[in-house]
Amino acid sequence: MKLSRIALAGGVAASTVLLIAGPAAAHVSVQPVGEAAKGGYATLNFKVPNERDQASTVKLEVNFPADHPLSSVTPQAVPGWKIDISKSKLAKPLEVHGKKITEAVSKVTWTADEGEIAPGYFQQFPVSVGALPEDADQLVFKAIQTYDNKEVVRWIEEPTAGGEEPDSPAPVLKLTAAAEDGHGGGADDAKKTDDHKAADTDASAKESTTAASSSTSDTTARTLGIIGIVIGIGGIVFGVLAGRRRSA
């Protein structure tokens, strides 16, 4: 009897933990594909779970940080969803590769066209961004989720260091240390591409050298073969003539 009561109490406690942890974990979040290095470029996935049993998510709005504007924001097409990109003028222009950028993306909106996020499902919305700031440890993206029953959930509360998670936390992207070359992941990818091209060039040169050597060897062998045949024929003719002289 005592063992059953202990098991029952443990089960109730576990259920309580799940009930408490469940809603806190089911919010709009952002995660990079790989790392989001300072000063580099990254692909971000905005993950949107459906928290309602009787409604589907039909719209997502993601606001980009105004204090750290991004010069490049390119969303990936998501089947069944329309994408709208809003831009705003910058108080202080950005300089990227020697070119001044006077406006930046302030918001990206996905609206269900033929698709939706049904109860019990989630959807990811990929976006390529850069260059990530070098003077920040994180970026906050305030998001607004709309259901087909007109309910709107605002994921806009910014977390505080050492504090408890808000009821409606905004998606937060943690930035990692910049790459050694100071250009982030994009530069690493470019370097890898250059290395691959150099390797391909070396391989092609080696193949050409091998082919040339093989061709030279074949030509030499054929020449020696022909010379051998000529010498052989000459020997036969000489032998025939010598035989006739002896007979005479």
Coordinates of C-alpha atoms in Angstrom, one line a residue:
M1 CA 0.0 0.0 0.0
K2 CA 2.8 2.4 0.9
L3 CA 4.6 1.6 -2.3
S4 CA 1.5 2.3 -4.3
R5 CA 1.1 5.7 -2.6
I6 CA 4.7 6.6 -3.3
A7 CA 4.2 5.7 -7.0
L8 CA 1.0 7.6 -7.2
A9 CA 2.6 10.7 -5.7
G10 CA 5.6 10.4 -8.0
G11 CA 3.2 10.2 -11.0
V12 CA 1.3 13.3 -9.9
A13 CA 4.6 15.2 -9.4
A14 CA 5.8 14.1 -12.9
S15 CA 2.5 15.2 -14.5
T16 CA 2.8 18.5 -12.7
V17 CA 6.3 19.1 -14.1
L18 CA 5.1 18.2 -17.6
L19 CA 2.1 20.6 -17.3
I20 CA 4.3 23.4 -16.1
A21 CA 7.1 22.8 -18.6
G22 CA 4.9 22.1 -21.6
P23 CA 3.5 25.6 -22.3
A24 CA 6.8 27.3 -21.5
A25 CA 8.6 25.2 -24.1
A26 CA 5.9 25.6 -26.8
H27 CA 6.6 29.1 -28.1
V28 CA 8.0 30.7 -31.2
S29 CA 11.8 30.2 -31.2
V30 CA 14.8 30.8 -33.5
Q31 CA 17.7 28.5 -34.1
P32 CA 20.6 28.8 -36.5
V33 CA 21.6 26.1 -38.9
G34 CA 25.1 25.4 -37.6
E35 CA 26.5 28.4 -35.8
A36 CA 25.6 32.1 -35.9
A37 CA 29.1 33.7 -35.6
K38 CA 29.5 37.4 -35.0
G39 CA 30.3 39.2 -38.2
G40 CA 29.3 36.3 -40.4
Y41 CA 26.2 35.0 -42.3
A42 CA 23.8 32.3 -41.1
T43 CA 20.6 30.6 -42.0
L44 CA 18.0 30.9 -39.2
N45 CA 14.9 28.7 -38.6
F46 CA 11.9 30.3 -36.9
K47 CA 10.1 27.4 -35.4
V48 CA 6.3 27.9 -34.8
P49 CA 4.4 25.3 -32.8
N50 CA 0.6 25.3 -32.7
E51 CA -0.5 25.6 -29.1
R52 CA -4.3 25.4 -29.7
D53 CA -6.5 22.3 -30.0
Q54 CA -9.3 23.9 -31.9
A55 CA -7.5 26.4 -34.2
S56 CA -4.7 26.6 -36.8
T57 CA -1.9 29.1 -37.1
V58 CA -2.3 31.1 -40.3
K59 CA 0.1 34.0 -39.9
L60 CA 3.5 34.8 -38.5
E61 CA 5.2 38.2 -38.2
V62 CA 8.9 38.4 -37.3
N63 CA 10.3 41.8 -36.4
F64 CA 14.0 42.3 -36.9
P65 CA 16.1 44.2 -34.4
A66 CA 16.3 47.9 -35.1
D67 CA 19.3 48.4 -32.9
H68 CA 21.3 45.9 -35.0
P69 CA 20.0 46.1 -38.5
L70 CA 21.0 43.4 -41.0
S71 CA 22.0 44.3 -44.5
S72 CA 20.9 41.0 -46.0
V73 CA 17.7 39.2 -45.2
T74 CA 16.5 36.5 -47.6
P75 CA 13.6 34.2 -46.6
Q76 CA 13.3 30.8 -48.2
A77 CA 10.1 29.9 -49.9
V78 CA 7.7 27.8 -47.8
P79 CA 5.1 25.8 -49.8
G80 CA 1.6 27.1 -49.0
W81 CA 2.7 30.4 -47.5
K82 CA 3.0 33.9 -49.0
I83 CA 5.9 36.1 -47.9
D84 CA 5.9 39.8 -47.4
I85 CA 9.1 41.8 -46.6
S86 CA 8.9 45.2 -45.0
K87 CA 11.9 47.6 -45.0
S88 CA 12.6 50.8 -43.2
K89 CA 15.1 53.7 -43.6
L90 CA 18.1 53.5 -41.4
A91 CA 19.0 56.5 -39.1
K92 CA 22.7 55.5 -39.7
P93 CA 23.5 53.9 -43.0
L94 CA 25.5 50.6 -43.0
E95 CA 28.6 50.2 -45.1
V96 CA 28.9 46.7 -46.7
H97 CA 31.8 45.9 -49.0
G98 CA 32.3 49.6 -49.7
K99 CA 28.7 50.2 -50.5
K100 CA 26.3 52.3 -48.3
I101 CA 23.0 50.6 -47.2
T102 CA 20.3 53.1 -46.4
E103 CA 17.5 50.8 -45.6
A104 CA 17.1 47.3 -44.0
V105 CA 14.5 44.7 -43.5
S106 CA 12.4 45.5 -40.4
K107 CA 9.8 42.7 -40.7
V108 CA 9.0 39.5 -42.5
T109 CA 5.4 38.2 -42.6
W110 CA 4.3 34.7 -43.6
T111 CA 0.6 34.3 -44.4
A112 CA -1.0 30.9 -45.1
D113 CA -2.2 30.6 -48.7
E114 CA -2.9 26.9 -49.2
G115 CA -1.2 25.8 -46.0
E116 CA -1.6 26.3 -42.3
I117 CA -0.1 24.9 -39.0
A118 CA -2.8 22.5 -37.7
P119 CA -3.2 21.5 -34.0
G120 CA -0.4 19.1 -33.0
Y121 CA 2.0 20.3 -35.6
F122 CA 4.8 22.9 -36.1
Q123 CA 6.4 24.7 -39.0
Q124 CA 9.8 26.1 -39.6
F125 CA 10.4 29.3 -41.6
P126 CA 14.1 29.6 -42.9
V127 CA 15.8 32.9 -43.4
S128 CA 19.3 33.7 -44.6
V129 CA 20.7 36.7 -42.7
G130 CA 23.9 38.7 -42.4
A131 CA 26.2 40.2 -41.6
L132 CA 25.5 39.5 -38.0
P133 CA 26.7 42.2 -35.6
E134 CA 30.2 42.0 -34.0
D135 CA 29.3 44.1 -30.9
A136 CA 26.4 42.0 -29.6
D137 CA 26.0 38.6 -27.9
Q138 CA 22.4 38.0 -29.0
L139 CA 19.6 39.3 -31.2
V140 CA 16.0 39.5 -30.2
F141 CA 13.3 38.9 -32.8
K142 CA 9.8 39.9 -31.6
A143 CA 7.1 37.6 -33.2
I144 CA 3.4 37.7 -33.5
Q145 CA 1.4 34.5 -34.1
T146 CA -2.2 34.6 -35.5
Y147 CA -4.7 31.8 -35.5
D148 CA -7.7 31.3 -37.8
N149 CA -10.1 32.1 -35.0
K150 CA -8.6 35.6 -34.9
E151 CA -6.6 35.0 -31.7
V152 CA -3.3 36.8 -31.7
V153 CA -0.3 35.7 -29.5
R154 CA 2.5 38.3 -29.1
W155 CA 5.9 36.7 -28.4
I156 CA 7.5 40.0 -27.6
E157 CA 8.8 39.9 -24.0
E158 CA 12.5 40.2 -23.8
P159 CA 14.3 37.9 -21.3
T160 CA 16.5 39.4 -18.6
A161 CA 19.9 38.1 -17.6
G162 CA 19.5 35.7 -14.6
G163 CA 15.7 36.3 -14.5
E164 CA 12.8 33.9 -15.1
E165 CA 11.5 33.2 -18.5
P166 CA 8.6 35.5 -19.4
D167 CA 5.2 34.2 -20.2
S168 CA 5.4 35.2 -23.8
P169 CA 9.2 35.3 -24.5
A170 CA 10.5 36.7 -27.8
P171 CA 12.7 34.5 -29.9
V172 CA 16.4 35.1 -29.0
L173 CA 19.4 34.2 -31.2
K174 CA 22.6 33.5 -29.3
L175 CA 25.7 34.6 -31.3
T176 CA 29.0 32.7 -31.1
A177 CA 32.5 34.1 -31.3
A178 CA 33.7 35.4 -34.6
A179 CA 35.8 33.1 -36.8
E180 CA 39.6 33.6 -36.7
D181 CA 39.5 35.4 -40.1
G182 CA 37.0 37.8 -38.7
H183 CA 34.4 37.1 -41.4
G184 CA 32.3 34.4 -39.8
G185 CA 31.0 31.3 -41.4
G186 CA 30.5 32.8 -44.8
A187 CA 34.3 33.3 -45.2
D188 CA 34.9 29.8 -44.1
D189 CA 32.6 28.5 -46.8
A190 CA 34.2 30.6 -49.4
K191 CA 37.7 29.4 -48.3
K192 CA 36.5 25.8 -48.5
T193 CA 35.1 26.5 -52.0
D194 CA 38.5 28.0 -53.1
D195 CA 40.3 25.0 -51.6
H196 CA 38.1 22.6 -53.5
K197 CA 38.6 24.6 -56.7
A198 CA 42.4 24.5 -56.2
A199 CA 42.3 20.8 -55.5
D200 CA 40.3 20.2 -58.7
T201 CA 42.8 22.3 -60.7
D202 CA 45.7 20.3 -59.3
A203 CA 43.9 17.1 -60.0
S204 CA 43.2 18.2 -63.6
A205 CA 46.8 19.2 -64.1
K206 CA 48.0 15.8 -62.8
E207 CA 45.6 14.1 -65.1
S208 CA 46.8 16.1 -68.1
T209 CA 50.4 15.4 -67.2
T210 CA 49.7 11.7 -66.8
A211 CA 47.8 11.6 -70.1
A212 CA 50.7 13.4 -71.9
S213 CA 53.2 11.0 -70.4
S214 CA 51.1 8.0 -71.4
S215 CA 50.7 9.4 -75.0
T216 CA 54.5 10.0 -75.3
S217 CA 55.1 6.4 -74.0
D218 CA 52.7 5.0 -76.6
T219 CA 54.3 7.0 -79.4
T220 CA 57.8 5.8 -78.4
A221 CA 56.7 2.2 -78.2
R222 CA 55.1 2.3 -81.6
T223 CA 58.2 3.9 -83.2
L224 CA 60.5 1.3 -81.7
G225 CA 58.1 -1.4 -82.9
I226 CA 58.2 -0.1 -86.4
I227 CA 62.0 0.1 -86.4
G228 CA 62.2 -3.5 -85.1
I229 CA 59.9 -4.6 -88.0
V230 CA 62.0 -2.8 -90.6
I231 CA 65.2 -4.3 -89.2
G232 CA 63.6 -7.8 -89.2
I233 CA 62.5 -7.4 -92.8
G234 CA 66.0 -6.2 -93.7
G235 CA 67.5 -9.3 -92.0
I236 CA 65.2 -11.6 -93.9
V237 CA 66.1 -10.0 -97.3
F238 CA 69.8 -10.1 -96.5
G239 CA 69.5 -13.8 -95.6
V240 CA 67.7 -14.6 -98.9
L241 CA 70.3 -12.7 -101.0
A242 CA 73.2 -14.4 -99.2
G243 CA 71.7 -17.8 -99.9
R244 CA 71.4 -17.1 -103.6
R245 CA 75.0 -16.0 -103.8
R246 CA 76.1 -19.3 -102.3
S247 CA 74.0 -21.3 -104.7
A248 CA 75.6 -19.4 -107.6

